[in-house]
XYZ file of C-alpha atoms in Angstrom:
439
model
C 27.788 -1.683 18.125
C 27.964 -1.823 21.815
C 24.049 -1.730 23.346
C 23.083 -1.559 26.666
C 20.349 -3.292 29.031
C 17.441 -1.200 29.650
C 16.432 -2.282 33.530
C 14.562 -1.515 36.717
C 16.604 -0.794 39.166
C 14.575 0.575 42.093
C 12.233 -2.728 41.690
C 13.662 -5.969 41.084
C 11.021 -8.275 41.357
C 9.242 -6.706 38.538
C 10.976 -8.065 36.331
C 12.781 -10.996 34.566
C 15.329 -11.831 32.302
C 13.764 -11.426 28.582
C 14.000 -14.961 26.463
C 15.151 -14.698 23.122
C 11.618 -16.340 21.839
C 8.620 -17.201 23.840
C 6.142 -17.668 21.715
C 5.897 -20.165 18.879
C 4.780 -19.999 15.373
C 1.230 -20.945 16.299
C 0.786 -18.842 19.121
C 1.345 -16.053 17.158
C -1.638 -16.345 15.134
C -4.045 -14.967 18.593
C -4.186 -11.536 19.345
C -0.805 -9.917 21.398
C -3.238 -9.233 24.478
C -4.331 -12.295 24.340
C -1.232 -14.395 24.345
C 0.997 -11.954 26.347
C -0.598 -11.901 30.023
C 1.336 -9.106 31.308
C 1.175 -7.090 27.788
C -2.497 -7.501 28.429
C -2.887 -6.698 31.611
C -0.801 -3.108 31.372
C -2.770 -2.368 28.214
C -5.981 -2.326 29.499
C -4.628 -0.676 32.383
C -4.227 1.962 30.455
C -7.464 1.409 27.938
C -9.345 2.336 31.530
C -6.532 5.062 32.798
C -6.918 7.119 29.301
C -11.119 6.657 29.360
C -10.975 7.586 32.735
C -9.307 10.812 31.915
C -11.027 11.515 28.486
C -14.012 11.279 30.563
C -13.414 13.602 32.926
C -12.272 16.291 30.342
C -15.228 15.612 27.963
C -17.876 15.665 30.601
C -16.525 18.619 32.768
C -16.417 20.829 29.193
C -19.784 19.963 29.177
C -20.644 20.836 32.533
C -19.047 24.503 31.859
C -20.738 25.211 28.450
C -24.013 23.316 29.870
C -24.588 24.062 33.780
C -22.051 25.775 35.189
C -21.220 29.100 33.318
C -23.568 31.533 32.258
C -20.945 33.554 30.010
C -17.911 33.418 28.543
C -18.023 30.007 28.225
C -15.797 29.175 25.409
C -13.151 31.018 27.882
C -14.098 28.889 31.075
C -14.009 25.896 28.842
C -10.930 26.438 26.683
C -9.110 27.013 30.070
C -10.131 23.807 31.615
C -8.673 22.136 28.731
C -5.555 24.119 28.746
C -4.743 23.488 32.877
C -5.748 19.153 31.424
C -2.813 19.822 28.841
C 0.191 21.902 30.698
C 1.607 18.907 33.220
C 2.527 17.029 29.863
C 4.617 20.102 28.881
C 6.041 21.028 32.270
C 6.968 18.332 32.989
C 8.780 16.298 30.770
C 12.314 16.432 32.163
C 10.596 14.859 35.226
C 8.964 12.556 33.531
C 12.010 11.276 31.957
C 14.151 11.600 34.377
C 11.349 9.490 36.701
C 10.847 7.120 34.280
C 14.784 6.481 33.324
C 15.266 6.003 37.432
C 12.109 3.806 38.678
C 10.829 0.345 37.751
C 8.211 1.340 35.275
C 5.531 -0.810 37.220
C 6.222 0.928 40.435
C 6.047 4.526 38.211
C 2.309 2.954 36.778
C 0.702 1.822 39.372
C 1.448 4.636 41.559
C 0.529 7.410 39.046
C -3.110 5.040 38.206
C -3.941 4.767 42.444
C -2.821 8.881 43.190
C -5.737 9.789 40.475
C -8.139 7.162 41.438
C -7.730 9.158 44.929
C -8.112 12.462 43.565
C -11.320 11.077 41.709
C -12.544 10.080 44.751
C -11.954 13.114 46.534
C -13.578 15.135 43.571
C -17.038 12.732 44.095
C -17.228 12.711 47.697
C -16.966 16.806 47.449
C -19.338 17.189 45.011
C -21.479 15.243 46.432
C -21.900 16.837 49.472
C -22.970 20.147 47.482
C -21.066 23.468 46.655
C -18.737 22.437 44.040
C -16.335 25.141 43.829
C -15.629 25.411 39.564
C -11.710 26.125 40.494
C -11.879 22.464 42.322
C -13.024 21.345 39.449
C -9.765 22.587 37.640
C -7.624 21.533 39.832
C -8.636 17.876 39.773
C -8.526 17.979 36.203
C -4.595 19.170 36.978
C -4.336 16.357 39.059
C -5.197 13.945 36.861
C -3.250 14.997 33.581
C -0.111 15.221 35.811
C -0.836 11.438 36.571
C -1.206 10.595 32.873
C 1.836 12.670 32.073
C 3.378 9.608 33.529
C 1.577 7.035 32.655
C 1.636 6.997 29.102
C 5.410 7.791 28.394
C 6.481 5.320 31.072
C 3.871 2.865 28.809
C 5.663 3.636 25.601
C 9.269 2.844 27.012
C 7.727 -0.195 28.990
C 6.800 -1.885 25.339
C 9.864 -3.505 24.709
C 9.642 -5.106 28.554
C 6.536 -6.975 27.495
C 6.805 -7.748 24.078
C 9.423 -9.585 21.885
C 11.139 -8.001 19.081
C 8.942 -8.689 16.243
C 5.799 -7.942 18.276
C 6.704 -3.805 18.857
C 5.049 -2.665 15.825
C 1.542 -5.061 17.037
C 2.160 -3.609 20.884
C 2.804 -0.004 19.306
C -0.440 -0.468 17.593
C -2.616 -1.729 20.665
C -1.252 1.060 23.072
C -2.079 3.870 20.206
C -5.601 2.428 19.957
C -5.885 2.861 23.921
C -6.626 6.688 22.998
C -9.171 5.531 20.494
C -10.635 4.238 22.612
C -10.365 6.454 25.433
C -11.982 8.691 23.592
C -15.284 6.239 22.467
C -15.705 6.077 26.442
C -15.572 9.998 26.819
C -17.409 10.211 23.786
C -20.394 7.653 25.246
C -20.069 8.025 29.158
C -18.477 11.571 29.277
C -21.667 14.176 28.534
C -23.969 11.483 29.219
C -23.288 11.262 32.962
C -22.855 14.915 33.707
C -26.608 15.006 32.324
C -27.954 12.134 34.362
C -25.658 12.371 37.598
C -23.407 15.237 37.803
C -19.787 16.124 38.256
C -20.221 13.488 41.775
C -21.133 10.467 39.525
C -18.641 11.331 36.728
C -15.971 11.503 39.375
C -17.140 7.733 41.104
C -16.894 6.478 37.635
C -13.237 8.167 36.941
C -11.889 6.458 40.170
C -13.198 3.422 39.574
C -11.465 3.236 36.323
C -8.043 3.966 38.246
C -7.999 2.105 41.079
C -9.256 -0.896 38.104
C -5.464 0.084 36.599
C -3.786 0.182 39.619
C -4.810 -3.356 40.182
C -4.293 -4.281 36.645
C -0.567 -2.914 36.317
C 0.486 -4.410 39.743
C -0.462 -8.092 38.636
C 1.538 -7.599 35.755
C 4.756 -8.776 35.191
C 7.778 -6.835 33.500
C 10.849 -8.278 32.727
C 14.777 -6.439 31.991
C 15.713 -5.927 27.832
C 19.114 -7.483 28.064
C 21.067 -6.939 24.775
C 23.967 -8.175 23.865
C 26.947 -6.460 23.798
C 29.810 -7.869 20.625
C 32.199 -8.749 24.251
C 28.803 -10.496 25.704
C 28.791 -7.844 28.341
C 26.367 -5.168 28.939
C 27.145 -1.693 30.441
C 25.444 1.343 31.571
C 25.155 3.890 28.933
C 25.183 7.372 30.360
C 22.004 9.748 29.999
C 22.410 12.347 27.617
C 20.548 15.626 27.411
C 17.380 15.712 26.183
C 18.402 18.160 23.899
C 21.445 16.508 22.692
C 18.562 13.227 21.707
C 16.729 15.536 19.197
C 20.538 16.759 18.078
C 21.117 13.961 16.559
C 18.463 13.024 14.855
C 17.364 16.159 12.948
C 14.743 14.316 10.525
C 12.512 13.415 13.428
C 12.778 16.705 15.169
C 11.468 18.444 11.884
C 8.576 15.485 12.215
C 7.326 16.594 14.913
C 7.275 20.485 14.223
C 5.261 19.694 11.699
C 2.813 18.099 14.227
C 3.388 20.384 16.809
C 2.065 22.853 14.439
C -0.671 20.724 13.041
C -1.917 19.941 16.810
C -2.619 24.186 17.269
C -5.393 22.926 14.864
C -6.579 19.752 15.222
C -6.445 19.691 19.184
C -9.306 22.796 19.294
C -11.511 19.999 18.472
C -12.129 19.476 21.955
C -13.470 22.419 22.713
C -15.288 23.241 19.053
C -17.635 20.083 19.781
C -19.379 21.561 22.842
C -19.691 24.829 21.307
C -20.798 23.579 18.238
C -23.396 21.237 19.746
C -24.736 24.082 22.103
C -24.948 26.876 19.437
C -25.524 25.308 15.776
C -26.988 21.709 16.301
C -29.099 22.997 19.444
C -28.299 19.655 20.925
C -27.595 17.904 24.562
C -24.969 15.766 25.747
C -26.138 12.646 23.553
C -24.738 14.980 20.578
C -21.888 15.611 22.170
C -21.641 11.643 22.961
C -22.964 10.950 19.266
C -19.649 13.297 17.608
C -17.272 12.381 20.033
C -18.228 8.789 19.189
C -17.828 9.427 15.933
C -13.674 11.064 16.301
C -12.648 8.256 18.603
C -14.427 5.167 15.860
C -12.234 6.893 13.167
C -9.143 7.141 15.394
C -9.503 3.446 16.650
C -9.421 2.307 12.951
C -6.685 4.322 11.719
C -4.703 2.740 14.772
C -4.800 -0.349 13.455
C -4.814 0.438 10.090
C -2.365 2.822 9.786
C 0.423 0.346 9.378
C -1.041 -0.113 5.555
C -0.671 3.310 4.234
C 1.675 2.499 1.426
C 4.408 5.273 0.589
C 7.013 7.555 2.818
C 5.516 8.419 6.555
C 6.185 11.844 5.121
C 3.995 11.747 1.972
C 1.659 9.744 3.623
C 1.490 11.907 6.834
C 0.881 15.190 4.634
C -1.904 13.708 2.645
C -4.281 12.252 6.219
C -3.139 15.954 7.144
C -4.223 17.775 3.821
C -7.621 14.875 4.499
C -7.872 16.398 8.005
C -8.181 19.504 6.873
C -11.000 19.377 4.820
C -13.083 17.003 7.000
C -12.576 19.493 10.215
C -13.277 22.860 7.545
C -16.607 20.772 6.230
C -18.707 21.069 9.771
C -17.729 24.618 8.966
C -20.514 24.483 5.915
C -22.469 21.800 6.206
C -24.430 22.199 9.746
C -26.347 18.606 9.956
C -25.655 15.890 12.508
C -24.852 13.203 10.436
C -22.664 15.841 8.054
C -20.435 16.555 11.040
C -20.572 13.399 12.550
C -18.797 11.334 9.411
C -16.322 14.497 9.219
C -15.244 13.732 12.940
C -14.652 10.157 11.795
C -12.421 10.622 8.836
C -10.811 13.257 10.753
C -10.480 10.504 13.222
C -8.941 8.027 11.075
C -6.064 10.553 9.839
C -5.158 11.395 13.280
C -4.726 7.424 14.002
C -3.330 6.275 10.878
C -0.302 8.967 11.063
C 0.378 8.116 14.995
C 0.779 4.637 14.797
C 3.007 4.931 11.382
C 5.412 7.753 13.134
C 5.609 6.449 16.305
C 6.741 3.368 15.508
C 8.924 4.257 13.390
C 10.459 6.338 16.315
C 9.988 3.117 18.491
C 12.729 1.469 16.046
C 14.872 5.356 14.858
C 15.635 6.273 18.971
C 18.023 4.157 20.375
C 16.838 2.446 23.944
C 18.262 4.334 26.517
C 17.735 7.332 24.857
C 13.936 6.352 24.942
C 12.218 7.658 28.434
C 14.127 11.189 27.207
C 12.589 10.964 23.617
C 9.088 9.634 24.368
C 9.221 12.130 27.596
C 10.108 15.208 24.898
C 7.624 14.090 22.150
C 4.502 14.072 24.416
C 5.991 17.681 25.841
C 6.676 19.314 21.837
C 3.168 17.509 20.499
C 1.369 19.045 23.278
C 3.514 22.114 23.924
C 0.507 23.557 21.314
C -2.853 22.507 22.984
C -3.183 24.982 26.183
C -2.540 27.201 23.041
C -4.955 25.576 21.144
C -7.274 25.822 24.463
C -7.502 28.979 25.089
C -7.129 30.487 21.766
C -10.229 29.115 20.211
C -11.865 28.497 23.713
C -12.073 32.691 23.761
C -12.910 33.088 20.270
C -16.160 30.730 20.557
C -17.314 33.497 22.777
C -16.710 36.090 19.793
C -17.212 33.783 16.453
C -19.308 31.615 15.919
C -18.781 27.509 15.990
C -18.703 27.012 11.918
C -16.136 30.439 11.701
C -13.883 28.013 14.155
C -14.332 24.859 11.947
C -12.968 26.568 9.380
C -9.755 28.236 10.449
C -9.034 24.894 11.241
C -9.331 23.316 8.166
C -7.451 26.235 7.132
C -4.865 26.223 9.582
C -3.687 22.647 9.073
C -3.009 22.955 5.419
C 0.424 24.803 6.085
C 1.584 21.818 8.652
C 0.568 19.579 5.896
C 3.050 21.138 3.173
C 5.550 21.277 4.907
C 5.364 17.557 6.319
C 5.048 17.094 2.032
C 8.704 18.893 1.646
C 10.817 17.069 4.286
C 14.119 15.822 2.422
C 14.758 13.101 -0.053
C 16.116 10.800 2.446
C 13.109 9.358 4.703
C 13.715 8.278 8.240
C 11.823 5.147 7.040
C 14.953 3.860 5.038
C 17.106 6.118 7.727
C 15.812 3.659 10.196
C 15.843 0.470 7.980
C 19.599 1.146 7.820
C 20.294 1.764 11.392
C 18.337 -2.055 12.325
C 20.470 -3.374 9.761
C 23.805 -1.888 11.002
C 23.300 -3.025 14.588
C 22.144 -6.664 13.930
């Protein structure tokens, strides 16, 4: 089977030829982020960018509910979260084209730098006073747009930063970034708004984004070269995104299941501030506790997901079922420890499922199709987020947050059942056979 290189043609200074084995057996005992400086720098840059965007989203959501909007808080916060999730869906084809054509290091550092400038501008405006709500919404849209380019570009760049044997480990580190970002948003977002307002929140985000841009600029990416049978490498033609998914039916069905699940799991980011204010009668510290519980659970899940036994579809179905129970229980028991524990369990389920399936997709999807596929994956999974934010946000003005918790749990059950019933042949088996054939 003839395969082709994935190269950065727009910035040849960013790359170097990939050697067959850069690390010895002794060095492999060290954590990947320590023995591979390029990956460590880029990974830390992703930690900073996703921490910043999450901190901004959590902080602004709490600012809307607690300070800025006296009425229709649910709709206002839901609309803000919807705005923050639109770019990943609407710009998927554009992102795929940019990631496929441009040097990946250039895309990553530009996205981080632009987000840093936007955050700094909002901080200056907020310090001057008279900050319109629409300006905050516009900044959230700008940051989400930058992140829509950053995340799939980094996922596509993993083979340019690590050896093949480290791909799954690198994927685990990359997915753990979302968990770390959730922790940062939990611990800093709402608390920063309580103490320093939107101005302090935006200034912190600007520092994180600009730091990430510097880290990415310091890393060296390398060209992934896969030799063909005749010793030559030929450039593949780009295929339409629809055809990529059409030729991966198992992956398509999995994405549909998780898109349906996201209609209910994504609502947790709207429910948490409403639940904190109306049910727990707490402040920014309570929001921090709940968001931290969710983030810690997801972080642990990202590092332990590869140890889940059984087929991916079966393991994923059990995780979705457990998540449904965890999200529903706060609707029945309104105590802080119970809610925090439930969110930790829900976060673990999300992290474990993500690392298991994204690592699987890294092996199933041909190298030439990865830019388009991961952009499509982000768009397909993200398509439900604006809907979930608006629906649950609007419902929060008419129903109690406890009712919304129960709705989340009940809504997840059909997706869990559908995932459990997917096919007799697992995608993991197909990926293994395909990998064996290419070798």
